Coordinates of C-alpha atoms and ligand atoms in Angstrom, one line a residue:
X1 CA 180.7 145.1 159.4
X2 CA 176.6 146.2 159.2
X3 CA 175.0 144.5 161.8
X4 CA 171.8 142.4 160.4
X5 CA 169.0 143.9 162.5
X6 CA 167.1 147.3 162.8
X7 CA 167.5 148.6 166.4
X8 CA 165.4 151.3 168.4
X9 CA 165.2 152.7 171.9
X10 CA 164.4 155.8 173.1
X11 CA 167.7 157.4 173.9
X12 CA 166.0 160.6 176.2
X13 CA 165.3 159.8 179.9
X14 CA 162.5 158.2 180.6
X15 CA 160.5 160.8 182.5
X16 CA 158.5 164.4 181.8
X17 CA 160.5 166.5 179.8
X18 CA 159.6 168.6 176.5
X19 CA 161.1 166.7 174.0
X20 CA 162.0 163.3 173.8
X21 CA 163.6 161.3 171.0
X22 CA 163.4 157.7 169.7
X23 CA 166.4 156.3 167.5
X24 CA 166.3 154.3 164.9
X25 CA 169.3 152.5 163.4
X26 CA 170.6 150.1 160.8
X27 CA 169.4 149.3 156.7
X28 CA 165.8 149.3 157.9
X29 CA 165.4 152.7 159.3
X30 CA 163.9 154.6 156.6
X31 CA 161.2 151.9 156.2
X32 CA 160.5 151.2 160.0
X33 CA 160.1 155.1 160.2
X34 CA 157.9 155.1 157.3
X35 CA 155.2 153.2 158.6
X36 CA 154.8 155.2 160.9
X37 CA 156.0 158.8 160.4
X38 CA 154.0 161.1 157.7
X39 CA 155.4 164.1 157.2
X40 CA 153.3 167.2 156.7
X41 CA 154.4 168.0 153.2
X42 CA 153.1 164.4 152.1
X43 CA 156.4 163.9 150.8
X44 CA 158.4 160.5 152.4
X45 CA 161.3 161.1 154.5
X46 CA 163.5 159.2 152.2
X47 CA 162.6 162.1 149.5
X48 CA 164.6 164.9 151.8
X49 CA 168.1 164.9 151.8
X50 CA 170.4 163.5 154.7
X51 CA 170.3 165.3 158.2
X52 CA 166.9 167.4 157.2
X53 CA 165.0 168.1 160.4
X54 CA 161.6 167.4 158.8
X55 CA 157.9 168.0 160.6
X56 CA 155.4 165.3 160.9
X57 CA 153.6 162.9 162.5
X58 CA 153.2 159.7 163.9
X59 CA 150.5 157.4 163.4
X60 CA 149.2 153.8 164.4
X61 CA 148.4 152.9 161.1
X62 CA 146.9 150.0 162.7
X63 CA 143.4 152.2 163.3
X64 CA 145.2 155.3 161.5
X65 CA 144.9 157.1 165.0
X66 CA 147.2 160.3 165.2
X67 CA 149.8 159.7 167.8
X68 CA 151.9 162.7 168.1
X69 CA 153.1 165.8 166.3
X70 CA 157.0 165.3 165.7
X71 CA 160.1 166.3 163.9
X72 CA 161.8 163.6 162.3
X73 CA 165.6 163.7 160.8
X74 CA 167.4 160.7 158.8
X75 CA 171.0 160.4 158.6
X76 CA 172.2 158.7 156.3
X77 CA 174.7 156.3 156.4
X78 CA 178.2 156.4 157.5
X79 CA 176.9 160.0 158.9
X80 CA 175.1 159.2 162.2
X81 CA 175.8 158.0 165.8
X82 CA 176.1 154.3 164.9
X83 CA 177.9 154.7 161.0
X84 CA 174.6 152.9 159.9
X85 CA 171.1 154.9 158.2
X86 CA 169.6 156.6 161.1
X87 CA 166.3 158.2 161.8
X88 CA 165.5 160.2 165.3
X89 CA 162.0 161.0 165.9
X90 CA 162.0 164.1 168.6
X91 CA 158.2 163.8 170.4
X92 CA 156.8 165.1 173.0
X93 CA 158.9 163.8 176.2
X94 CA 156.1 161.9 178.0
X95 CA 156.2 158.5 179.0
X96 CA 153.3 157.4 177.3
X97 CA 154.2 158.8 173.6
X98 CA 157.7 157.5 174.0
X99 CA 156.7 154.6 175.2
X100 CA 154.0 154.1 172.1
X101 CA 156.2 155.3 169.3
X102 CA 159.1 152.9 170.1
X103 CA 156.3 149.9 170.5
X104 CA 155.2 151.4 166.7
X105 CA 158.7 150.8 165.9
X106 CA 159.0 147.4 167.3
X107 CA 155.4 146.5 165.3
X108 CA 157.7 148.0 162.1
X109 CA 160.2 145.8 162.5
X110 CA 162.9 147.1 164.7
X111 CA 164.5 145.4 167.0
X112 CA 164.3 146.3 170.6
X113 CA 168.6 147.8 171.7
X114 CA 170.3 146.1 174.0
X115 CA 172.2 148.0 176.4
X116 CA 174.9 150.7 174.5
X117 CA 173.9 148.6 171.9
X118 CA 174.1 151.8 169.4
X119 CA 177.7 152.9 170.8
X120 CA 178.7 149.6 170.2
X121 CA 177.9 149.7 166.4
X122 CA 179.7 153.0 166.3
X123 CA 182.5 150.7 167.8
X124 CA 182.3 147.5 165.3
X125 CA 181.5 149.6 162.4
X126 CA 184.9 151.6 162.8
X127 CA 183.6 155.3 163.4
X128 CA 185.4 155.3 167.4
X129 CA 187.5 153.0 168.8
X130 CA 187.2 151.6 172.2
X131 CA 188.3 154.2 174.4
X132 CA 185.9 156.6 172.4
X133 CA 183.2 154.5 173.1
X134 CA 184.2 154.1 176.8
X135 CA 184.5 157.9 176.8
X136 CA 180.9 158.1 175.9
X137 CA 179.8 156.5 179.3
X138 CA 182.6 158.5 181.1
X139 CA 181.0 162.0 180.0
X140 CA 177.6 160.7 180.9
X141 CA 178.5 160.0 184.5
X142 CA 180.9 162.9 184.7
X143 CA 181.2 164.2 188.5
X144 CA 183.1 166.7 188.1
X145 CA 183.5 169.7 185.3
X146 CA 187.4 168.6 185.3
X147 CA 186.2 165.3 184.9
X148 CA 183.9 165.9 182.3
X149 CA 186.7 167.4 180.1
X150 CA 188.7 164.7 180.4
X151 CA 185.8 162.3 179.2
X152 CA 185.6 164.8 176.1
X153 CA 188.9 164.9 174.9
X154 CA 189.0 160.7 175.4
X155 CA 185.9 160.8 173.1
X156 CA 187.7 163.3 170.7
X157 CA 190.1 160.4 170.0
X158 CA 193.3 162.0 172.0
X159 CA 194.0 158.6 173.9
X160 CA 193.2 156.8 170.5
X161 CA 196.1 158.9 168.4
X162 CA 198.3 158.7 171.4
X163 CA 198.2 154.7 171.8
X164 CA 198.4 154.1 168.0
X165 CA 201.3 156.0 167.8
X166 CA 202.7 154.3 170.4
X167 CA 201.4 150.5 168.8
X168 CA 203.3 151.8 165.5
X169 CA 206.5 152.4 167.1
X170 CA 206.5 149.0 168.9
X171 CA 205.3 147.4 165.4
X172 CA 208.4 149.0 163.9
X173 CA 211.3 147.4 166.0
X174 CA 209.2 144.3 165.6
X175 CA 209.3 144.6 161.6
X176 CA 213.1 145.6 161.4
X177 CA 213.9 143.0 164.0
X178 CA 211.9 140.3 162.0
X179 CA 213.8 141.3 158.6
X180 CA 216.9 140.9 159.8
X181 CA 215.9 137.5 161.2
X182 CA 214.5 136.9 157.9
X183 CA 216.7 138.1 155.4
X184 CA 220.5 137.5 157.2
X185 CA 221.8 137.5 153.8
X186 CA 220.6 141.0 152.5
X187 CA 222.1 144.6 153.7
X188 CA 219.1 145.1 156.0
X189 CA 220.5 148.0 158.4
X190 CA 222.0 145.9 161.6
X191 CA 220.9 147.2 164.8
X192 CA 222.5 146.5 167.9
X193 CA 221.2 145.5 171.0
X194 CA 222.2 148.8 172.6
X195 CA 220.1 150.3 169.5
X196 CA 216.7 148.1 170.0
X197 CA 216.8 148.5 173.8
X198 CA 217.1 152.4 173.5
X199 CA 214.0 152.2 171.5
X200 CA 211.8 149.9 173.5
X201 CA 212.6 151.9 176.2
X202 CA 211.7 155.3 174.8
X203 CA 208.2 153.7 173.9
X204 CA 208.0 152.8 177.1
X205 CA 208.5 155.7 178.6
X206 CA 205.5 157.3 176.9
X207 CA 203.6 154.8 178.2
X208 CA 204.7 155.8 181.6
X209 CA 203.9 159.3 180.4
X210 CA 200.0 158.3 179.8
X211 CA 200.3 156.1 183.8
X212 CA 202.2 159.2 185.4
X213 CA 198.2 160.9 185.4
X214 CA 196.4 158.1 186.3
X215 CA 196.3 158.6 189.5
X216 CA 194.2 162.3 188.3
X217 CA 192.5 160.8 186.3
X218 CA 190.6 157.9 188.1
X219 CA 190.1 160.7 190.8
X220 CA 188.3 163.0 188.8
X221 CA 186.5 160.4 187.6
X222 CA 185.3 158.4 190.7
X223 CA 185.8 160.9 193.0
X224 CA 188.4 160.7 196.0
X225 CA 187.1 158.4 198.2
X226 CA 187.6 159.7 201.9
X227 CA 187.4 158.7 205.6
X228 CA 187.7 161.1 208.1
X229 CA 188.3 159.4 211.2
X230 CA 189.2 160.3 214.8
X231 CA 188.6 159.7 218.2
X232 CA 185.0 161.3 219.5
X233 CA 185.2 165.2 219.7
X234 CA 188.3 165.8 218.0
X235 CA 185.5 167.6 215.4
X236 CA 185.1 165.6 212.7
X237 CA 181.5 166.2 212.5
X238 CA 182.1 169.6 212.0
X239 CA 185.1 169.4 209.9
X240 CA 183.2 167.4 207.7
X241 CA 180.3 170.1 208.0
X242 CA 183.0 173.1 207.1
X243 CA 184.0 170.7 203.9
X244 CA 180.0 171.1 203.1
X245 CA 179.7 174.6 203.5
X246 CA 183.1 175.2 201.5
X247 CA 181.7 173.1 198.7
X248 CA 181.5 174.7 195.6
X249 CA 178.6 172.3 194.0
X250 CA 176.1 170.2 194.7
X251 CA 175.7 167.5 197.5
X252 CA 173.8 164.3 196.3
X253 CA 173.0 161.6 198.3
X254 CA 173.2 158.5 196.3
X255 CA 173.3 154.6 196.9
X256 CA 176.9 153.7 195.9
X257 CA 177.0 151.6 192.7
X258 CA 179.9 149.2 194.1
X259 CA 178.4 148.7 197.9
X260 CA 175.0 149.2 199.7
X261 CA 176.3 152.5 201.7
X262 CA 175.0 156.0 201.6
X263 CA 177.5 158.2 200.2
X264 CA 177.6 161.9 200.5
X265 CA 179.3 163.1 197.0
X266 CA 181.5 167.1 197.1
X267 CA 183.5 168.7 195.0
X268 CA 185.6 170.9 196.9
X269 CA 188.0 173.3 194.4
X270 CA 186.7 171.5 191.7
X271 CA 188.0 167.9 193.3
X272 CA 185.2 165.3 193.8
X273 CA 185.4 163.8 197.4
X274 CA 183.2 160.8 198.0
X275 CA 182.3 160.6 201.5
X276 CA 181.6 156.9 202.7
X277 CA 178.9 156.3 205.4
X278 CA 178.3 159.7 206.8
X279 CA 176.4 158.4 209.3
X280 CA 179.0 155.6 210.0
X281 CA 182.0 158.6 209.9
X282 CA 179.6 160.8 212.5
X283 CA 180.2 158.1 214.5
X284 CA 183.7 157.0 213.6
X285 CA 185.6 157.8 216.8
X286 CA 184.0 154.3 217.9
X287 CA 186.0 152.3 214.9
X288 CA 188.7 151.5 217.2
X289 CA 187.4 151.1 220.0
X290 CA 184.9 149.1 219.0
X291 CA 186.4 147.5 216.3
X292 CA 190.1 147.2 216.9
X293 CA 193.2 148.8 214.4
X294 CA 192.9 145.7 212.0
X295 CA 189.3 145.8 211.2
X296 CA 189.3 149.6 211.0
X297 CA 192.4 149.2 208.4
X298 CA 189.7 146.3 206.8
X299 CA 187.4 149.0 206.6
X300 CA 189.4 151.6 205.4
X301 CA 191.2 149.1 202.3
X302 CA 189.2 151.0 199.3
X303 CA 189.6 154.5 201.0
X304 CA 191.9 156.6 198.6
X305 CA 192.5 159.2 201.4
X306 CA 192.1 158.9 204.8
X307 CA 191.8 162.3 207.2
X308 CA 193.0 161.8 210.5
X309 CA 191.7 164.6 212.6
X310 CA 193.4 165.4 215.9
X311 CA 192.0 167.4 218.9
X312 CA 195.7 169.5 219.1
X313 CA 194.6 171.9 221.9
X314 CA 194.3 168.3 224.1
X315 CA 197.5 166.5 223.2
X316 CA 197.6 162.9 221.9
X317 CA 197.0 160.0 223.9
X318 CA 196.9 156.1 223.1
X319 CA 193.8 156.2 221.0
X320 CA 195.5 159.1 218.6
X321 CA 198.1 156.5 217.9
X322 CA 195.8 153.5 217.4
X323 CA 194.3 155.7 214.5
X324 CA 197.5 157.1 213.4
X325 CA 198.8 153.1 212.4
X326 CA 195.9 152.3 210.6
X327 CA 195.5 155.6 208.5
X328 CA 199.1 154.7 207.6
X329 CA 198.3 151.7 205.9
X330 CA 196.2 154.3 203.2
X331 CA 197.2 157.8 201.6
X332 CA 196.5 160.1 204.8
X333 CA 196.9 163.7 206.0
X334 CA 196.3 164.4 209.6
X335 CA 194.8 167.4 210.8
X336 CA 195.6 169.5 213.6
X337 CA 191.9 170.6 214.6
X338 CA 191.0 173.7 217.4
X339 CA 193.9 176.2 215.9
X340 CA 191.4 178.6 217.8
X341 CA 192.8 177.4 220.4
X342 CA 196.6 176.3 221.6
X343 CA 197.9 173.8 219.2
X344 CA 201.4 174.4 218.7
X345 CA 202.9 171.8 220.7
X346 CA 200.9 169.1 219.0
X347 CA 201.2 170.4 215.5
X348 CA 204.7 170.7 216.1
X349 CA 205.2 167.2 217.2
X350 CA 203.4 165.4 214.6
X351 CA 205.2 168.0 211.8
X352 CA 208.0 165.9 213.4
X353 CA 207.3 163.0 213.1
X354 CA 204.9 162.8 209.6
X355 CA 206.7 165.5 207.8
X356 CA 205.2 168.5 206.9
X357 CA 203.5 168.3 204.5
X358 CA 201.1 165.0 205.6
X359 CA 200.2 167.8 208.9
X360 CA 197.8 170.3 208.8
X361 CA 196.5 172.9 211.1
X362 CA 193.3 173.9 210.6
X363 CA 190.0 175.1 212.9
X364 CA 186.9 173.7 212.2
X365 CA 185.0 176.0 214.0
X366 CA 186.2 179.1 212.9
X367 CA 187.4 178.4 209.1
X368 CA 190.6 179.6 209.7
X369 CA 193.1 176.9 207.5
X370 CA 189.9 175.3 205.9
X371 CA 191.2 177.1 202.5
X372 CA 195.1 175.5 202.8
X373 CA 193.3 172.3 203.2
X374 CA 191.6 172.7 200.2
X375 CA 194.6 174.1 198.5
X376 CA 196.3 170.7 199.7
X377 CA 193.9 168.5 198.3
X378 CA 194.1 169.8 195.0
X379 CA 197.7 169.5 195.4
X380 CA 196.9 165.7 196.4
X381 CA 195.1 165.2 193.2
X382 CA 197.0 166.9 190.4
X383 CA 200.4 166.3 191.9
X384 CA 202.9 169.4 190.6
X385 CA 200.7 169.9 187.2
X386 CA 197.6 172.2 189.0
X387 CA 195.7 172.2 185.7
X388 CA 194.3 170.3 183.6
X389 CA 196.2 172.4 181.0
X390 CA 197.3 169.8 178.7
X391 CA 198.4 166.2 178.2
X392 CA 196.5 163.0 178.0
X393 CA 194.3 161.9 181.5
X394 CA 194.0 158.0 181.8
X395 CA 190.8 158.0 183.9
X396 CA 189.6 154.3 183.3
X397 CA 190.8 151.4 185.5
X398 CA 190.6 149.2 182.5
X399 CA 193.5 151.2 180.3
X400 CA 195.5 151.8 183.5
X401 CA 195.6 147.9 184.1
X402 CA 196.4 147.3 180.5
X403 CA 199.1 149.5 180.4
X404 CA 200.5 148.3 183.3
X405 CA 200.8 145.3 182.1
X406 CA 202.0 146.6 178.5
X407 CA 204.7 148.6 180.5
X408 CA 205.7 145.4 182.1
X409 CA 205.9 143.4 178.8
X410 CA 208.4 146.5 177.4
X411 CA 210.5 146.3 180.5
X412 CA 211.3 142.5 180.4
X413 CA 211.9 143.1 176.1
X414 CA 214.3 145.6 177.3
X415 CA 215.5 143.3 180.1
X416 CA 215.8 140.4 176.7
X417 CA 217.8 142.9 174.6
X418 CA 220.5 143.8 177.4
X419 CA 220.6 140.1 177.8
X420 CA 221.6 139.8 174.2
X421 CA 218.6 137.1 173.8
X422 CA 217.6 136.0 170.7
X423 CA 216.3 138.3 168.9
X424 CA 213.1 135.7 168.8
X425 CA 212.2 136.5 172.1
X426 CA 212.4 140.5 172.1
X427 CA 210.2 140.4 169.6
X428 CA 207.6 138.3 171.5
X429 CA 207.8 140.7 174.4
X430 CA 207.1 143.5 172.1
X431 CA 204.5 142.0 170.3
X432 CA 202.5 140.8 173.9
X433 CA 202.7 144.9 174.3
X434 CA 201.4 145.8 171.5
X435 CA 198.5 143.5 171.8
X436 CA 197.8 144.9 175.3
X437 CA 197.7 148.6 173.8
X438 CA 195.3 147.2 171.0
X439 CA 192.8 145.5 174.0
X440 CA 192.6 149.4 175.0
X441 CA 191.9 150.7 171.8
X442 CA 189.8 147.6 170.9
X443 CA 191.9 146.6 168.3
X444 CA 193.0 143.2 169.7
X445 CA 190.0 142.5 172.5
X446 CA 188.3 139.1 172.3
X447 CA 184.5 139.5 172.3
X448 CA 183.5 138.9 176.1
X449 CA 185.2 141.7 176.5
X450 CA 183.4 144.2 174.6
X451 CA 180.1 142.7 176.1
X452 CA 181.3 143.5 179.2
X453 CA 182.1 147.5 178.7
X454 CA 179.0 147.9 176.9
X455 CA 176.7 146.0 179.0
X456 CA 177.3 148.4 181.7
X457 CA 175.5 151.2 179.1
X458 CA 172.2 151.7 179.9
X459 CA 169.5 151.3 176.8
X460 CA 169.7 154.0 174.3
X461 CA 173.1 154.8 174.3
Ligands
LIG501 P1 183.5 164.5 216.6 O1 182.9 163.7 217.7 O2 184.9 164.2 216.3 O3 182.6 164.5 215.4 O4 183.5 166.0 217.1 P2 182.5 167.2 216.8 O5 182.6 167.8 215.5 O6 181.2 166.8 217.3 O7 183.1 168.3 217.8 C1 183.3 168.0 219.2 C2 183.3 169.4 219.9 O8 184.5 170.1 219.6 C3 182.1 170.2 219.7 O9 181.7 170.8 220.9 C4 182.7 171.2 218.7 O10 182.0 172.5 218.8 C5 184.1 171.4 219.1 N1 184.9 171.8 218.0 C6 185.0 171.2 216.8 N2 186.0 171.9 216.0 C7 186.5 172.9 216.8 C8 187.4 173.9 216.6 O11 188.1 174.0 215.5 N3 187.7 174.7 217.6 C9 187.0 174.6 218.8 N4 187.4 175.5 219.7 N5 186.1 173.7 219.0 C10 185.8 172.8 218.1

């Protein structure tokens, strides 16, 4: 499926660096390239063999001025990025002789990328399937070194093998189902309903296998996003300033992608914690007051975790409780702050009450329980696994959704087979699940779709 045009983008950042590197992809490459690369032997690029690193330069043949002194590599195709004929040009990494060798390119006849326009030929020209492509973005934006691997073993095509094996057992039951509609009359193998539900529902449990670390995996991905909240001087300024120093990596201040708050990123044990609104969590013991337990429940909808943090050397009072209902309507833990000083009653209580293991003790001021709560957060986040040792990670919202749904579809085929319904409709319940597993793997996704994911590329990849 070759796409028409010749593409190229630079595919470094856009900044000062060393090196930077212009792509070229599709039939054209070797002839954009050669109007404006000459390499120092005299010899054309097209003369060397397939992934030669070859040194050059560029020119603007237009006034034959020398642009840059380069190293230029074609591979050929199906070997490269895209599965199309490739050529890289690796310049100097300033803006300017980027920015003048991909307009040389354009004047050759390339065609300007679109965004993850070359991932997206890897894509439609077979090399990865979807969630490879996806994967691509993911170990870009990595937060976390957990996070990262995850990404890399998507890319490696591990979620790929796992959901075609799965689409092949589903397509199985449909075939033998369908040839016993087909063919009453011949000794195809009868197979009870017992039989066919048994099945469905053993393919459906490894999809429940692949959900059972979703939850993981969207973590490491996005990062938990937390709230700690409290009324004022319970500490959560400096609980939140412990979390800092504790913190293993860097801090980065960033404009959230989703809404126009500050957000102050950590990893803490190797778990990323977003941090919404400092400022507004600094201040936080105002929510309800100010703002009343619905609108602090508004605020907190999106929050994945919420930390309650309790003054225990001061007992509760009427506010504790306000903050207690609407941190239930979330994941929360509540913390026990000032163990330097007398907290047993309080912890006690709320052990009681909570269970223990939503309460913590912990002192802000001194450290002391800072380590257990990080100990519980990881907990939090890989469930009973701890490591990342094996298994397959859904970390994308899209495959979770999808199979959700393809879960769903299995279920009410199972649901058809103890029902003893024709065998008609089991079949169209498996056959809606398979289609949902191929939208993941990009087998069975309509177009608008695939715009979608890679529109939110950036140019050059
Ligand atoms: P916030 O208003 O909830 O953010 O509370 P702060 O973090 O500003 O703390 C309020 C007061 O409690 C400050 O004087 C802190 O020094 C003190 N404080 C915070 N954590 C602890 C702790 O673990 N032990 C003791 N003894 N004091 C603490």
């Amino acid at each position: 499926m070759m796409t028409e045009d010749t593409i190229s983008a630079v595919i470094t950042a856009l900044g000062q660096s060393a090196v930077g590197i212009v792509r070229i992809s599709g039939a054209d490459a070797l002839a954009v390239s050669g109007k404006l690369f000459r390499a120092a032997s005299g010899k054309s690029l097209a003369d060397y063999p397939s992934h030669k690193m070859v040194y050059g330069h560029i020119y603007d043949l237009r006034d034959n001025s020398l642009v840059d002194e380069v190293l230029a590599v074609y591979m050929a195709a199906p070997h490269s990025y895209t599965a199309e004929d490739v050529v890289e040009i690796q310049c100097h990494g300033g803006i300017q002789a980027l920015q003048k060798i991909l307009s040389l390119t354009y004047a050759a006849g390339a065609k300007p990328a679109e965004r993850g326009e070359f991932t997206k030929r890897a894509f439609l020209n077979g090399r990865i399937d979807l969630t490879q492509a996806e994967a691509v973005m993911d170990i870009i934006s990595s937060r976390s070194e957990a996070s990262l691997k995850l990404a890399a073993r998507q890319q490696n095509g591990e979620l790929a093998e796992a959901l075609h094996n799965l689409r092949r057992q589903l397509l199985d039951v449909v075939v033998h189902l369908e040839a016993v509609i087909d063919y009453p009359e011949e000794d195809i193998e009868e197979i009870t309903f017992g039989e066919v539900k048994k099945r469905i529902l053993e393919i459906g449990a490894g999809i429940s296998d692949l959900l059972s670390n979703a939850h993981t995996g969207r973590i490491l991905r996005e990062g938990l996003r937390t709230a700690i909240i409290g009324r004022p001087n319970v500490g959560k300024s400096s609980l939140l300033n412990a979390l800092l120093k504790e913190e293993r990596a860097i801090v980065s201040e960033y404009a959230g992608t989703t809404r126009d708050v500050i957000e102050e990123q950590l990893l803490i044990d190797g778990v990323p914690l977003v941090l919404s609104d400092t400022a507004g969590i600094r201040k936080s013991g105002d929510y309800v007051e100010q703002l009343g337990v619905q609108k602090t429940r508004d605020l907190l909808k999106d929050t994945g975790l919420v930390v309650c943090v309790v003054d225990g050397s001061e007992g509760l009072t009427a506010e504790d409780e306000e903050i207690f209902q609407a941190a239930a309507t979330r994941p929360y833990v509540i913390i026990v702050n000032k163990s330097d000083l007398n907290v047993a009653a309080t912890f006690d209580i709320l052990k009681q009450r909570f269970g223990a293991d939503k309460v913590m003790t912990l002192s802000a001021k001194t450290g002391a329980g800072m380590d257990e709560f990080s100990a519980w957060l990881k907990g939090y986040v890989y469930g009973d696994k701890e490591t990342l040792s094996g298994g397959i990670y859904v970390q994308n919202a899209r495959h979770e959704e999808l199979l959700r749904q393809a879960l769903h579809a299995l279920k009410e085929a199972g649901q058809a087979a103890s029902d003893g319904m024709p065998y008609d409709c089991i079949i169209i319940d498996v056959r809606r699940a398979i289609d949902l597993l191929g939208e993941i793997t990009g087998d069975t996704v309509p177009d608008e779709i695939i715009n979608e994911i890679f529109s939110r590329f950036c140019i050059g990849k």
